[in-house]
CSV table of C-alpha atoms and ligand atoms in Angstrom, one decimal:
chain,number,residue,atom,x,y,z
R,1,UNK,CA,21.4,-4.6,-31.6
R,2,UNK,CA,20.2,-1.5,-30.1
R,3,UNK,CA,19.5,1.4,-32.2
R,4,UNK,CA,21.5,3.7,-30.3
R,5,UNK,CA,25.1,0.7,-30.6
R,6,UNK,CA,23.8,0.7,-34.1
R,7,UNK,CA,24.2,4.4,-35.1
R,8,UNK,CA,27.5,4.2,-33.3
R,9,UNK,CA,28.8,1.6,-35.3
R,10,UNK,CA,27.7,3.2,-38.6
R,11,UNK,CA,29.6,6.8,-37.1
R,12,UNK,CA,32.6,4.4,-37.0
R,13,UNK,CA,32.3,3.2,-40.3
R,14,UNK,CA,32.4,6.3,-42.0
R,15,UNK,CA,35.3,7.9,-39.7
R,16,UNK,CA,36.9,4.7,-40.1
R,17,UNK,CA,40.4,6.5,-39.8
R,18,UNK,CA,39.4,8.4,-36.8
R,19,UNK,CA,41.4,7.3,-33.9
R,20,UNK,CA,39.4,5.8,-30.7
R,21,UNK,CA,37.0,4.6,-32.9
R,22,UNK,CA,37.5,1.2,-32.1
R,23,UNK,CA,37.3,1.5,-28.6
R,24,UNK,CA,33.9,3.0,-29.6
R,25,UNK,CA,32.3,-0.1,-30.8
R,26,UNK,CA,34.3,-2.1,-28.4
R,27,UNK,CA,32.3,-0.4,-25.5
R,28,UNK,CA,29.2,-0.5,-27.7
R,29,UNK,CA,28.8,-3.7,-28.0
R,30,UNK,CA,29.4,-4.5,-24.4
R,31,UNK,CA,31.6,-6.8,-22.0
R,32,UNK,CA,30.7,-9.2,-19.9
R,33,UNK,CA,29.9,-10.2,-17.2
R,34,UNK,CA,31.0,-13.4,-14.9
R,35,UNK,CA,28.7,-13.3,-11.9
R,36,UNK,CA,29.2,-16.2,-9.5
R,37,UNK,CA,26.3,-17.2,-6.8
R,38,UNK,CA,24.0,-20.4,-5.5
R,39,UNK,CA,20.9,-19.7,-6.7
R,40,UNK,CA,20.0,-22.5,-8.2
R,41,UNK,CA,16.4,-23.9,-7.0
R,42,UNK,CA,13.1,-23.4,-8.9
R,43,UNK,CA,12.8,-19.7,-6.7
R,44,UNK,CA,16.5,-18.8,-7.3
R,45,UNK,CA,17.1,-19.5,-10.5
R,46,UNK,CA,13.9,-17.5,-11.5
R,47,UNK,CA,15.4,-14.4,-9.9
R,48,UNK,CA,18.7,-14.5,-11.0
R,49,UNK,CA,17.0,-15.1,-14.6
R,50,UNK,CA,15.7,-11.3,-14.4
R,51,UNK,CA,19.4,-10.0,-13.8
R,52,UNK,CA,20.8,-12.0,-16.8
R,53,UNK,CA,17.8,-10.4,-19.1
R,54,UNK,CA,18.5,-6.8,-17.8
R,55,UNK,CA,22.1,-7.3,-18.3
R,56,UNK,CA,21.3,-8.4,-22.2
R,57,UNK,CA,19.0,-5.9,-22.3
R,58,UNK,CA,22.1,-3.3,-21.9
R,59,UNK,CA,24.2,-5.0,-24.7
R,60,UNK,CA,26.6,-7.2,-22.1
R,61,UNK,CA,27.0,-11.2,-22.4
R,62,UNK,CA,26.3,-12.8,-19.2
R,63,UNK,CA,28.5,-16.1,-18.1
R,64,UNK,CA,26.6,-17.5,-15.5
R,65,UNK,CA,29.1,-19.2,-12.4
R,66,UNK,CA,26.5,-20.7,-10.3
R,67,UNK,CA,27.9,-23.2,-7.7
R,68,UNK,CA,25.0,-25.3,-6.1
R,69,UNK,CA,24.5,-25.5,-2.4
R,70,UNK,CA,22.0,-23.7,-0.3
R,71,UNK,CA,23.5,-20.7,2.2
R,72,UNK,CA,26.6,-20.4,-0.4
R,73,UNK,CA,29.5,-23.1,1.2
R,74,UNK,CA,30.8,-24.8,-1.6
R,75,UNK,CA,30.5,-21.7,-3.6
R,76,UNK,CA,32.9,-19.5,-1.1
R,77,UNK,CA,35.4,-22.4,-1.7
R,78,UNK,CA,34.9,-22.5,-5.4
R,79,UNK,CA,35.1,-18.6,-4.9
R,80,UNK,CA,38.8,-18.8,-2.7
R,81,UNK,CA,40.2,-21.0,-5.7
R,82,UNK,CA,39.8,-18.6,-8.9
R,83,UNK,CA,40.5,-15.9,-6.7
R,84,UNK,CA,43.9,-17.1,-5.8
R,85,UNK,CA,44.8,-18.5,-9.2
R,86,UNK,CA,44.9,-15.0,-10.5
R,87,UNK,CA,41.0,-15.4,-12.0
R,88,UNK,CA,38.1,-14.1,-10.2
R,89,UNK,CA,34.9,-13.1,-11.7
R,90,UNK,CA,33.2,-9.7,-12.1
R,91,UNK,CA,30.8,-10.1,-9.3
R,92,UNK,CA,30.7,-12.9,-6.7
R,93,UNK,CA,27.4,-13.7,-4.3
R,94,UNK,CA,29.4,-12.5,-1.0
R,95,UNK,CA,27.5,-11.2,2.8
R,96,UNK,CA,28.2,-9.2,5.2
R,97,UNK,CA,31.7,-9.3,7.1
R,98,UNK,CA,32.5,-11.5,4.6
R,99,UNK,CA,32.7,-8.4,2.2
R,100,UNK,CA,35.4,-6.3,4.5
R,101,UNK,CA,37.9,-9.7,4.4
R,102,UNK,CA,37.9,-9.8,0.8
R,103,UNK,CA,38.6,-6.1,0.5
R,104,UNK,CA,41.3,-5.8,2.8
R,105,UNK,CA,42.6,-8.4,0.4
R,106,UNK,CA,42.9,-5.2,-1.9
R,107,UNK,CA,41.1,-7.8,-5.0
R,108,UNK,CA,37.6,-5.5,-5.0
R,109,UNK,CA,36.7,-2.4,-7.5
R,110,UNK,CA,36.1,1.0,-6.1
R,111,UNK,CA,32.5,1.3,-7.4
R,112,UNK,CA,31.7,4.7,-5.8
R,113,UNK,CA,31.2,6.4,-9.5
R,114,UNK,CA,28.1,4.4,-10.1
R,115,UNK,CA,27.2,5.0,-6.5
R,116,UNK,CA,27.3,8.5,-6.4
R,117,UNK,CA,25.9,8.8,-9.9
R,118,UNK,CA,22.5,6.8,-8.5
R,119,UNK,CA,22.7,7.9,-5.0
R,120,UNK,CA,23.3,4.9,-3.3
R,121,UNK,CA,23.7,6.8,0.1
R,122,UNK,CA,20.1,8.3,-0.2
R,123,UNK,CA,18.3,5.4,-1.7
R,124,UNK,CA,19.9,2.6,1.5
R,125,UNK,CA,19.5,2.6,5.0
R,126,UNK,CA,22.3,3.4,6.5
R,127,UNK,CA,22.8,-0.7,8.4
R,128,UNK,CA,23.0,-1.7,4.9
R,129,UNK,CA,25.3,0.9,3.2
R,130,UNK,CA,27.9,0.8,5.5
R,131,UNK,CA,28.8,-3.0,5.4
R,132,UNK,CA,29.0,-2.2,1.2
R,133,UNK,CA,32.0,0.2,1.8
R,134,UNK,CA,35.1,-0.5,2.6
R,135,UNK,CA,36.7,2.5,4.2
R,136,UNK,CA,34.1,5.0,3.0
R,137,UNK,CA,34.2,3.1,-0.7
R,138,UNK,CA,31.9,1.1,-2.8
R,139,UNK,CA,32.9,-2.0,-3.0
R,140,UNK,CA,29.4,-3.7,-3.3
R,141,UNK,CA,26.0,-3.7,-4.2
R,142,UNK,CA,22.6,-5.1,-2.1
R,143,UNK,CA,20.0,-7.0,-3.7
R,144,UNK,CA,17.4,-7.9,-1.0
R,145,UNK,CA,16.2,-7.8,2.1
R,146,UNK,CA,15.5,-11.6,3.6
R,147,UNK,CA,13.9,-12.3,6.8
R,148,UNK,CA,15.4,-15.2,8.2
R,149,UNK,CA,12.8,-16.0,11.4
R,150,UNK,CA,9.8,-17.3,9.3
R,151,UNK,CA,7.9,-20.3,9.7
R,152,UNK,CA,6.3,-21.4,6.6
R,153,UNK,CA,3.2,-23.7,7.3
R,154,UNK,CA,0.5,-25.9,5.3
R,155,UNK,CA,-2.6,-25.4,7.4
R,156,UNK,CA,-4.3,-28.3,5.3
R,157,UNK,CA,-1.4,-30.7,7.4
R,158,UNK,CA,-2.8,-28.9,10.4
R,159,UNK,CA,-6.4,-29.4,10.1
R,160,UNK,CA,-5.9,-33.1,9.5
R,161,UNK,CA,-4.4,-33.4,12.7
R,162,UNK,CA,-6.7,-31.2,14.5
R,163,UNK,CA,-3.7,-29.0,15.7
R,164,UNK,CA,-3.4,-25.3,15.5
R,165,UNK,CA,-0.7,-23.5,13.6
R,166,UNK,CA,2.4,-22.2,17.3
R,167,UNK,CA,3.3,-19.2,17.9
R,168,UNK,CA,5.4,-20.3,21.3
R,169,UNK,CA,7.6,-23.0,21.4
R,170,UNK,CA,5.5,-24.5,23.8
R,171,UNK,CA,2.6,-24.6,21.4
R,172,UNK,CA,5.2,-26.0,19.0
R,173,UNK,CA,5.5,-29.5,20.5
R,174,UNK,CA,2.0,-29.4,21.5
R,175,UNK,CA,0.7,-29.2,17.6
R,176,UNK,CA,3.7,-31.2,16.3
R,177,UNK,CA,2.8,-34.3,18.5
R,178,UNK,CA,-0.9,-34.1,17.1
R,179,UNK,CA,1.3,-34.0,13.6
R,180,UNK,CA,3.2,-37.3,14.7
R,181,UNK,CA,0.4,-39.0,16.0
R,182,UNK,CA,-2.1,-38.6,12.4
R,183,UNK,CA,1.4,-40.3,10.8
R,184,UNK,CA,2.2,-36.9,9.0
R,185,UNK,CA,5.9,-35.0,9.3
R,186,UNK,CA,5.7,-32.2,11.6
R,187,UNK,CA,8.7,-30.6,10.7
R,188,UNK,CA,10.5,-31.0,7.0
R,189,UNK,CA,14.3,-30.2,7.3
R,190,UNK,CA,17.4,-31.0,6.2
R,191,UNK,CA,20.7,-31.9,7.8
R,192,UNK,CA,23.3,-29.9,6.5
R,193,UNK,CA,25.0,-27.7,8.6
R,194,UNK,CA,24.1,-24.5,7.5
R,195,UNK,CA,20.2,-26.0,7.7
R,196,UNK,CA,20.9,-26.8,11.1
R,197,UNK,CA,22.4,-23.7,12.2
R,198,UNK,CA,19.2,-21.4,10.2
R,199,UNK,CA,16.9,-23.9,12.6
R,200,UNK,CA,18.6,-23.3,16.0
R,201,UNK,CA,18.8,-19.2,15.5
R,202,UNK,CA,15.6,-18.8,15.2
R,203,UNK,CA,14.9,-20.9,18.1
R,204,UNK,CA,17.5,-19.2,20.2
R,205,UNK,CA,16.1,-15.9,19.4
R,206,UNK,CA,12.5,-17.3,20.6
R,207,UNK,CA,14.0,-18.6,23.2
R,208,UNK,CA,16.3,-15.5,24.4
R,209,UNK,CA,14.9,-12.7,22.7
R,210,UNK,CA,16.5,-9.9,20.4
R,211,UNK,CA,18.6,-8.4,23.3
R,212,UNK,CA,20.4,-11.6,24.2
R,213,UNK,CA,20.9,-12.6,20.5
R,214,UNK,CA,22.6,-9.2,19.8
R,215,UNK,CA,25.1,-9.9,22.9
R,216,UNK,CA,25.7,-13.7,22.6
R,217,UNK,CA,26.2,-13.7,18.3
R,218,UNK,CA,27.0,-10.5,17.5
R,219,UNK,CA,29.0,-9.2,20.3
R,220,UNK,CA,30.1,-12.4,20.7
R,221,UNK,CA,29.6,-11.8,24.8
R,222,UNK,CA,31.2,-14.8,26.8
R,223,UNK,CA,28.6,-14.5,28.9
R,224,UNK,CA,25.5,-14.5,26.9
R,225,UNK,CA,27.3,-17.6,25.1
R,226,UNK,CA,27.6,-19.7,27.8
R,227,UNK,CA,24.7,-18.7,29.3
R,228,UNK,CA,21.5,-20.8,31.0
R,229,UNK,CA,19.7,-19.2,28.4
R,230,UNK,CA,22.1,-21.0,25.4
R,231,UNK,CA,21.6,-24.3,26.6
R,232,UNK,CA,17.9,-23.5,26.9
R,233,UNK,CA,18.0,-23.3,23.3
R,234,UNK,CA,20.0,-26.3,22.9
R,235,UNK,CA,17.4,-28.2,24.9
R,236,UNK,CA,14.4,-26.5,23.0
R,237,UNK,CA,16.3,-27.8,19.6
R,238,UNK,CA,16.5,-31.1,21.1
R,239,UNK,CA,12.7,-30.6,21.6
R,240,UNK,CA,12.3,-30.0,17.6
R,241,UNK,CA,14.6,-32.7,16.0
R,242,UNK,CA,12.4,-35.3,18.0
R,243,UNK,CA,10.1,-34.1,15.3
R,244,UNK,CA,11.9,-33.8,12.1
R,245,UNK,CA,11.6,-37.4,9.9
R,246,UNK,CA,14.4,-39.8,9.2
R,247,UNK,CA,15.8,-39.2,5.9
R,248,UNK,CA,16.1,-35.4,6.5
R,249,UNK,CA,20.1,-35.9,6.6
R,250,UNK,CA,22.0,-34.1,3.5
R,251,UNK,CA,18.4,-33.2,2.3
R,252,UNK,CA,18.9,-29.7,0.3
R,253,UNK,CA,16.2,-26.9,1.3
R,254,UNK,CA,14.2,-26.8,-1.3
R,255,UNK,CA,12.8,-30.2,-1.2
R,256,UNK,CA,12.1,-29.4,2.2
R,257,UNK,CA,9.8,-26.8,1.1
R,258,UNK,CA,8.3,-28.8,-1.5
R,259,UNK,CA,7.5,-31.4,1.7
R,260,UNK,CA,5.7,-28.3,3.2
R,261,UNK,CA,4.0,-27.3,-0.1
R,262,UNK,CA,3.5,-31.0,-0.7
R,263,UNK,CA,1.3,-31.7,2.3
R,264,UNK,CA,4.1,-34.4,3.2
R,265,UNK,CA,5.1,-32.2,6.1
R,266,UNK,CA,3.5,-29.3,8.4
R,267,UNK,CA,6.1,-27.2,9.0
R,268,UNK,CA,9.5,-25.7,7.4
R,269,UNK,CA,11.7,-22.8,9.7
R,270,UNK,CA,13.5,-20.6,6.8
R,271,UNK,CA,14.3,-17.6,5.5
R,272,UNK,CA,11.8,-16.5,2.9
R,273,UNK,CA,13.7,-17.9,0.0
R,274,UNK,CA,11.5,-20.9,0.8
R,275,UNK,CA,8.6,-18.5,-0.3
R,276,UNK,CA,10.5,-18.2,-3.6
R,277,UNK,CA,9.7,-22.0,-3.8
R,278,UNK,CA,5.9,-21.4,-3.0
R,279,UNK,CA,5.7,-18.5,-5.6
R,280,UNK,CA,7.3,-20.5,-8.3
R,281,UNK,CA,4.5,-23.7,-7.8
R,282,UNK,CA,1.8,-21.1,-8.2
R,283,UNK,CA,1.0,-20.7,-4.7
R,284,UNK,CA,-0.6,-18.5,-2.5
R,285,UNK,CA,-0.1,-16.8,0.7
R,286,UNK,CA,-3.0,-17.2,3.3
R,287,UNK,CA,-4.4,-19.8,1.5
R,288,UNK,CA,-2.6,-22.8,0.4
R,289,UNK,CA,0.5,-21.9,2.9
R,290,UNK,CA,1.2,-19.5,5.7
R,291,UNK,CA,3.6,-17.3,6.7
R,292,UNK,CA,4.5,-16.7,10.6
R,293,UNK,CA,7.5,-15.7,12.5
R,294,UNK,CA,9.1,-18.8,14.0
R,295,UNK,CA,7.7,-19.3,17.5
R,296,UNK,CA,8.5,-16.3,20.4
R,297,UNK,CA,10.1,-14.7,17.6
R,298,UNK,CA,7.1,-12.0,16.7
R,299,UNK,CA,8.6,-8.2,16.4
R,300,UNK,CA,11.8,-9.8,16.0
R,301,UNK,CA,14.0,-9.9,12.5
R,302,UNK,CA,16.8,-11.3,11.7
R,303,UNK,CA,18.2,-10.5,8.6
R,304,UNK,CA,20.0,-11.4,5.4
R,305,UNK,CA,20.4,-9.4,3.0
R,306,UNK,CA,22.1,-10.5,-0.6
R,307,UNK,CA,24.7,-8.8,-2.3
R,308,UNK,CA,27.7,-9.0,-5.0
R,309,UNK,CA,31.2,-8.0,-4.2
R,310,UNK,CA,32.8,-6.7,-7.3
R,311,UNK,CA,36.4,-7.6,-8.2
R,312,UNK,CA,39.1,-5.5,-9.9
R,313,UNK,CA,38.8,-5.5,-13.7
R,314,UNK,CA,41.5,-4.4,-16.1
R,315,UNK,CA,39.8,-4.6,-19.7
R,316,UNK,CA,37.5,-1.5,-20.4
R,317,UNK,CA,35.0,-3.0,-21.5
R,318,UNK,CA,34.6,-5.3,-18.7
R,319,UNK,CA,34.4,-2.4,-16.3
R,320,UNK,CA,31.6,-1.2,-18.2
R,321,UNK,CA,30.1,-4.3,-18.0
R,322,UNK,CA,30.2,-4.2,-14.4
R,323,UNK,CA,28.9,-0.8,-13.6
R,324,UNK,CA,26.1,-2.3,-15.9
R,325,UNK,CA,25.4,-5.2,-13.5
R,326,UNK,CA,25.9,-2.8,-10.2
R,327,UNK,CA,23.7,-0.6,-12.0
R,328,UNK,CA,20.9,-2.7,-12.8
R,329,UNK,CA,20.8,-4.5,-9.0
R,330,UNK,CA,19.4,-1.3,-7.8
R,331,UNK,CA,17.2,-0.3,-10.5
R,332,UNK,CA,13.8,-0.3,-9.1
R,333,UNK,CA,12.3,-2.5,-11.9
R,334,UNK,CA,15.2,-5.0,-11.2
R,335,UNK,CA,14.1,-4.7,-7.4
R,336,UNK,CA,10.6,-5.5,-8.1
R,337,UNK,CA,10.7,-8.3,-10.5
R,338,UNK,CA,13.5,-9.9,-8.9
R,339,UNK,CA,11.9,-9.6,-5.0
R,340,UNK,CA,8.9,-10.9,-6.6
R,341,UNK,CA,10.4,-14.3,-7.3
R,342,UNK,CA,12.7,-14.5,-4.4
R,343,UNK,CA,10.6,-14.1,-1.8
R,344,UNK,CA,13.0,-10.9,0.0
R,345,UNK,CA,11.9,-7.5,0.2
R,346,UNK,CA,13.3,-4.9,-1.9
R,347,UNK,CA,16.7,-3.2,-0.4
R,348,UNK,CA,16.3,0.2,-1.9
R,349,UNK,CA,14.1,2.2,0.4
R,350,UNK,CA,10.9,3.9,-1.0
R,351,UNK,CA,9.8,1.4,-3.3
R,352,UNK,CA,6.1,0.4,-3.9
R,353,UNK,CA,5.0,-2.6,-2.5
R,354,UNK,CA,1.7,-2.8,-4.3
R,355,UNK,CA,2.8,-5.9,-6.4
R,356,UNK,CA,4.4,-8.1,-3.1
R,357,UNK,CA,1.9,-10.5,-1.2
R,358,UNK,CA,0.9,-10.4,2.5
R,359,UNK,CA,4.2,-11.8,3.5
R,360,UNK,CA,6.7,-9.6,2.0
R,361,UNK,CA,4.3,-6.4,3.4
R,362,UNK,CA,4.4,-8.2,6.9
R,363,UNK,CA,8.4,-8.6,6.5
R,364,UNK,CA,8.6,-4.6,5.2
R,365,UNK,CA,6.5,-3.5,8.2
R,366,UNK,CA,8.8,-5.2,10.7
R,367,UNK,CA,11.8,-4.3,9.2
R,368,UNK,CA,11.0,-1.0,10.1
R,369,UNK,CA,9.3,-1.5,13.3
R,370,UNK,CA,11.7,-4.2,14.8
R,371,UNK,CA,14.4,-1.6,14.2
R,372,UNK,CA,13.1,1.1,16.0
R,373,UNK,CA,12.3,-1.3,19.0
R,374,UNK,CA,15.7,-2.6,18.3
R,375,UNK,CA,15.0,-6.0,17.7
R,376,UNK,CA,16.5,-6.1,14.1
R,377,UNK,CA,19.3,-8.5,14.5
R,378,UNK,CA,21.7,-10.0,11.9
R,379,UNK,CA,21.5,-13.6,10.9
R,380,UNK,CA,24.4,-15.3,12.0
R,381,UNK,CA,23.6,-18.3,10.4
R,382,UNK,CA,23.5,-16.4,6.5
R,383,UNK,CA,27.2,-14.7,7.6
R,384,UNK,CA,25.8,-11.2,8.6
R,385,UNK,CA,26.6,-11.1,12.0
R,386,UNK,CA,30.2,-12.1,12.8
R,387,UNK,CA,33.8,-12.9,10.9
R,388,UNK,CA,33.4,-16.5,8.6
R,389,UNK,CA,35.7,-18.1,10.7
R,390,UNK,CA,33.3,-17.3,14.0
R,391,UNK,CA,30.8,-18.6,12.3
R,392,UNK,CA,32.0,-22.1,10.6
R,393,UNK,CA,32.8,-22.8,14.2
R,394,UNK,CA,29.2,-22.3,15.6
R,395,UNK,CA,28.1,-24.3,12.9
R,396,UNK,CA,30.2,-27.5,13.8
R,397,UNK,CA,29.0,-27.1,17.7
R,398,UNK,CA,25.1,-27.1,16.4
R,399,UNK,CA,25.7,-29.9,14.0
R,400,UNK,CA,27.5,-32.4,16.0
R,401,UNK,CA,24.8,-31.2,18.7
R,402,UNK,CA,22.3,-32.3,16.2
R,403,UNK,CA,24.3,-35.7,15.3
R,404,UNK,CA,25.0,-36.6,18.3
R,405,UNK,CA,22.7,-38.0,20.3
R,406,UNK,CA,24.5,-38.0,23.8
R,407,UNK,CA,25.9,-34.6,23.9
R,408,UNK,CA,24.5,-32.2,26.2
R,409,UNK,CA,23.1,-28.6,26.1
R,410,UNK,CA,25.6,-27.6,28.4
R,411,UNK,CA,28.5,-28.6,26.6
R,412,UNK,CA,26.8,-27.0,23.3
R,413,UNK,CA,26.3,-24.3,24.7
R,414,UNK,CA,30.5,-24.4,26.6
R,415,UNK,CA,31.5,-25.0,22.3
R,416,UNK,CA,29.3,-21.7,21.0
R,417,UNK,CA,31.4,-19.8,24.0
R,418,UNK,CA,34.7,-21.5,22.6
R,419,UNK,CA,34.0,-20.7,19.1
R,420,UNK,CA,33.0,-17.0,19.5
R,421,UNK,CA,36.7,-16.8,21.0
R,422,UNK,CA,38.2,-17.8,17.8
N,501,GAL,C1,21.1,-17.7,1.7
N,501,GAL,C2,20.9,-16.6,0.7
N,501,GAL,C3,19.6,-16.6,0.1
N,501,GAL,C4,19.2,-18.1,-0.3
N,501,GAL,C5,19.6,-19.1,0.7
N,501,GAL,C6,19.5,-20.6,0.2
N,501,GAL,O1,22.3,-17.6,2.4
N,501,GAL,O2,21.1,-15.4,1.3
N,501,GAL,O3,19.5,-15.7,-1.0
N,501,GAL,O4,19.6,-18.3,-1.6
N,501,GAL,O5,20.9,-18.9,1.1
N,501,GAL,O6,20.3,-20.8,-0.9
């Protein structure tokens, strides 16, 4: 107990009598806090650990609701369930558009008081805070910045096959048939749709560059969707699955990285979660792996950024509890320690980067400088960039694309057009 809780509690003792005591100690001893996301690999789970130990450091219980399954899916699901039997948690793991549909629901807490009281508005960029309010409010807090267009790479796979690490798409299949041909895995994946869909937007942004992105899967533009340029990307992901081994199907993310970190495989295209991976087996940047933007893709960034919707709370001490947690998310030790571990880049602007490897300076640097070219573009594929139901759509086109042999790039590319119409 705290020395400040304990003092408290003793004040109560001796005013026993003295009405609102009770709720004293109540608050004093904290609430908790039922915080429900995915992180669950080696990386993950290290991060989210930090939370839970600032949260206990502030007096609150935390009741971890994690629900495995990289890019969140089956969580969302689990999410839709409690919330409609009358039981959601504090704080739920929830992106971008997806934040303004639960609002409107009218099941999120106005958290402006803890905003205001830490400056939120002076401490975000402006791209971020605005997709945290819901008509001018608070209604969540950002963790991270992630970078979605990374390739990570083992250059010991490389040099065995005497191929050099892309940075076109071109160079791509050139290196990745040297790969083949020494009987190593060129690319480590693994089929699950939202896997599928991360692969294909980074090569469609290689492929069609920042502008055309921005029209065809944030605008949703007919045009751009069914464009000569969307079934080039079909065809260049064609291309890469030639490359990607035979069990990849169902294969979860993280074991995709460890193929990279392995040396089973060459090449992984992720966001920089995977780095999470590479941090927690004690590896290091520029020399046991390496960092590069998926091919075509340099100046380019697409990306993801983490954050907790918080829900309506009626007990006091809960809502205690969760200013605690909304507080502590953008503390700047919390920001550091937890960016660390999870391979993103800190969200709260003006933070010192002196701890953070090569990578996550690289990913900071083009942040900025992609934005002012305006080549910053949200991921569609981590539900920044267009409405859930826009998106869940895509995804089917790219994955029977990817399981299905026969089907064309054209008629790909005729689905994305369909389900941007949605
Ligand atoms: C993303 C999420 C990341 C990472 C990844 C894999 O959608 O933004 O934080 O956890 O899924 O689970």
């Amino acid at each position: 107990m705290k020395l400040t809780w304990k003092l408290a509690a003793s004040a109560c003792v001796v005013a026993a009598a003295l009405s609102g005591c009770e709720r004293q100690e109540e608050a004093a001893a904290g609430g908790e806090v039922e915080v429900l996301h995915w992180w669950t690999s080696g990386g993950e789970a290290a991060s989210v650990a930090e939370l839970k130990k600032m949260l206990e450091e502030k007096g609150d219980t935390w009741k971890d609701f994690a629900v495995a399954g990289g890019g969140g899916e089956t969580a969302m699901t689990v999410l839709k369930s409690r919330v409609v039997s009358g039981n959601p948690p504090t704080a739920a793991q929830v992106k971008g558009p997806g934040i303004q549909e639960w609002a409107r629901e009218g099941v999120l807490a106005n958290i402006d008081s803890v905003a205001q009281a830490g400056n939120w508005d002076g401490l975000l960029p402006g791209v971020v805070s605005s997709v945290m309010k819901y008509e001018g409010n608070y209604v969540a807090v950002p963790v991270n910045v992630h970078r979605v267009n990374w390739m990570w790479a083992n250059p010991a796979v490389f040099e065995k096959a005497g191929a050099s690490i892309p940075t076109t798409w071109a160079e791509f299949q050139t290196a990745a048939d040297k790969i083949q041909k020494a009987g190593l895995i060129a690319v480590a994946h693994g089929g699950q749709p939202w896997q599928d869909s991360t692969l294909f937007e980074s090569i469609a942004l290689g492929v069609g560059g920042a502008s055309w992105y921005q029209k065809a899967f944030v605008e949703l533009d007919q045009v751009a969707l069914n464009s000569s340029t969307m079934i080039e990307a079909f065809d260049t992901l064609r291309m890469v699955q030639k490359y990607i081994d035979k069990d990849a199907a169902n294969r979860d993310w993280n074991l995709a990285t460890a193929m990279v970190i392995n040396g089973d495989a060459a090449m992984q295209f992720m966001g920089d979660w995977a780095k999470g991976e590479f941090t927690a087996a004690g590896k290091v940047p520029g020399t046991d792996y390496v960092c590069m933007p998926a091919p075509g893709t340099a100046g380019s960034f697409t990306f993801n950024i983490d954050s907790f919707i918080m829900f309506e709370q009626k007990d006091e001490s809960a809502i205690t509890a969760q200013a605690h947690l909304a507080e502590a998310i953008m503390d700047p030790k919390f920001q550091e320690i937890f960016n660390l571990n999870k391979g993103s880049i800190p969200v709260r602007l003006g933070m010192d980067l002196a701890k953070f490897d090569q990578c996550a300076k690289d990913s900071s640097a083009e942040f900025s400088s992609s934005s002012q070219e305006k080549k910053l573009v949200p991921s569609w594929a981590h539900e920044m960039a267009m409405p859930p139901a826009n998106k869940g759509a895509m995804f089917d086109v790219v994955t029977a694309f990817m399981n299905t042999p026969g089907m064309s790039s054209k008629d790909a590319a005729a689905g994305m057009a369909s389900a941007g119409k949605i």
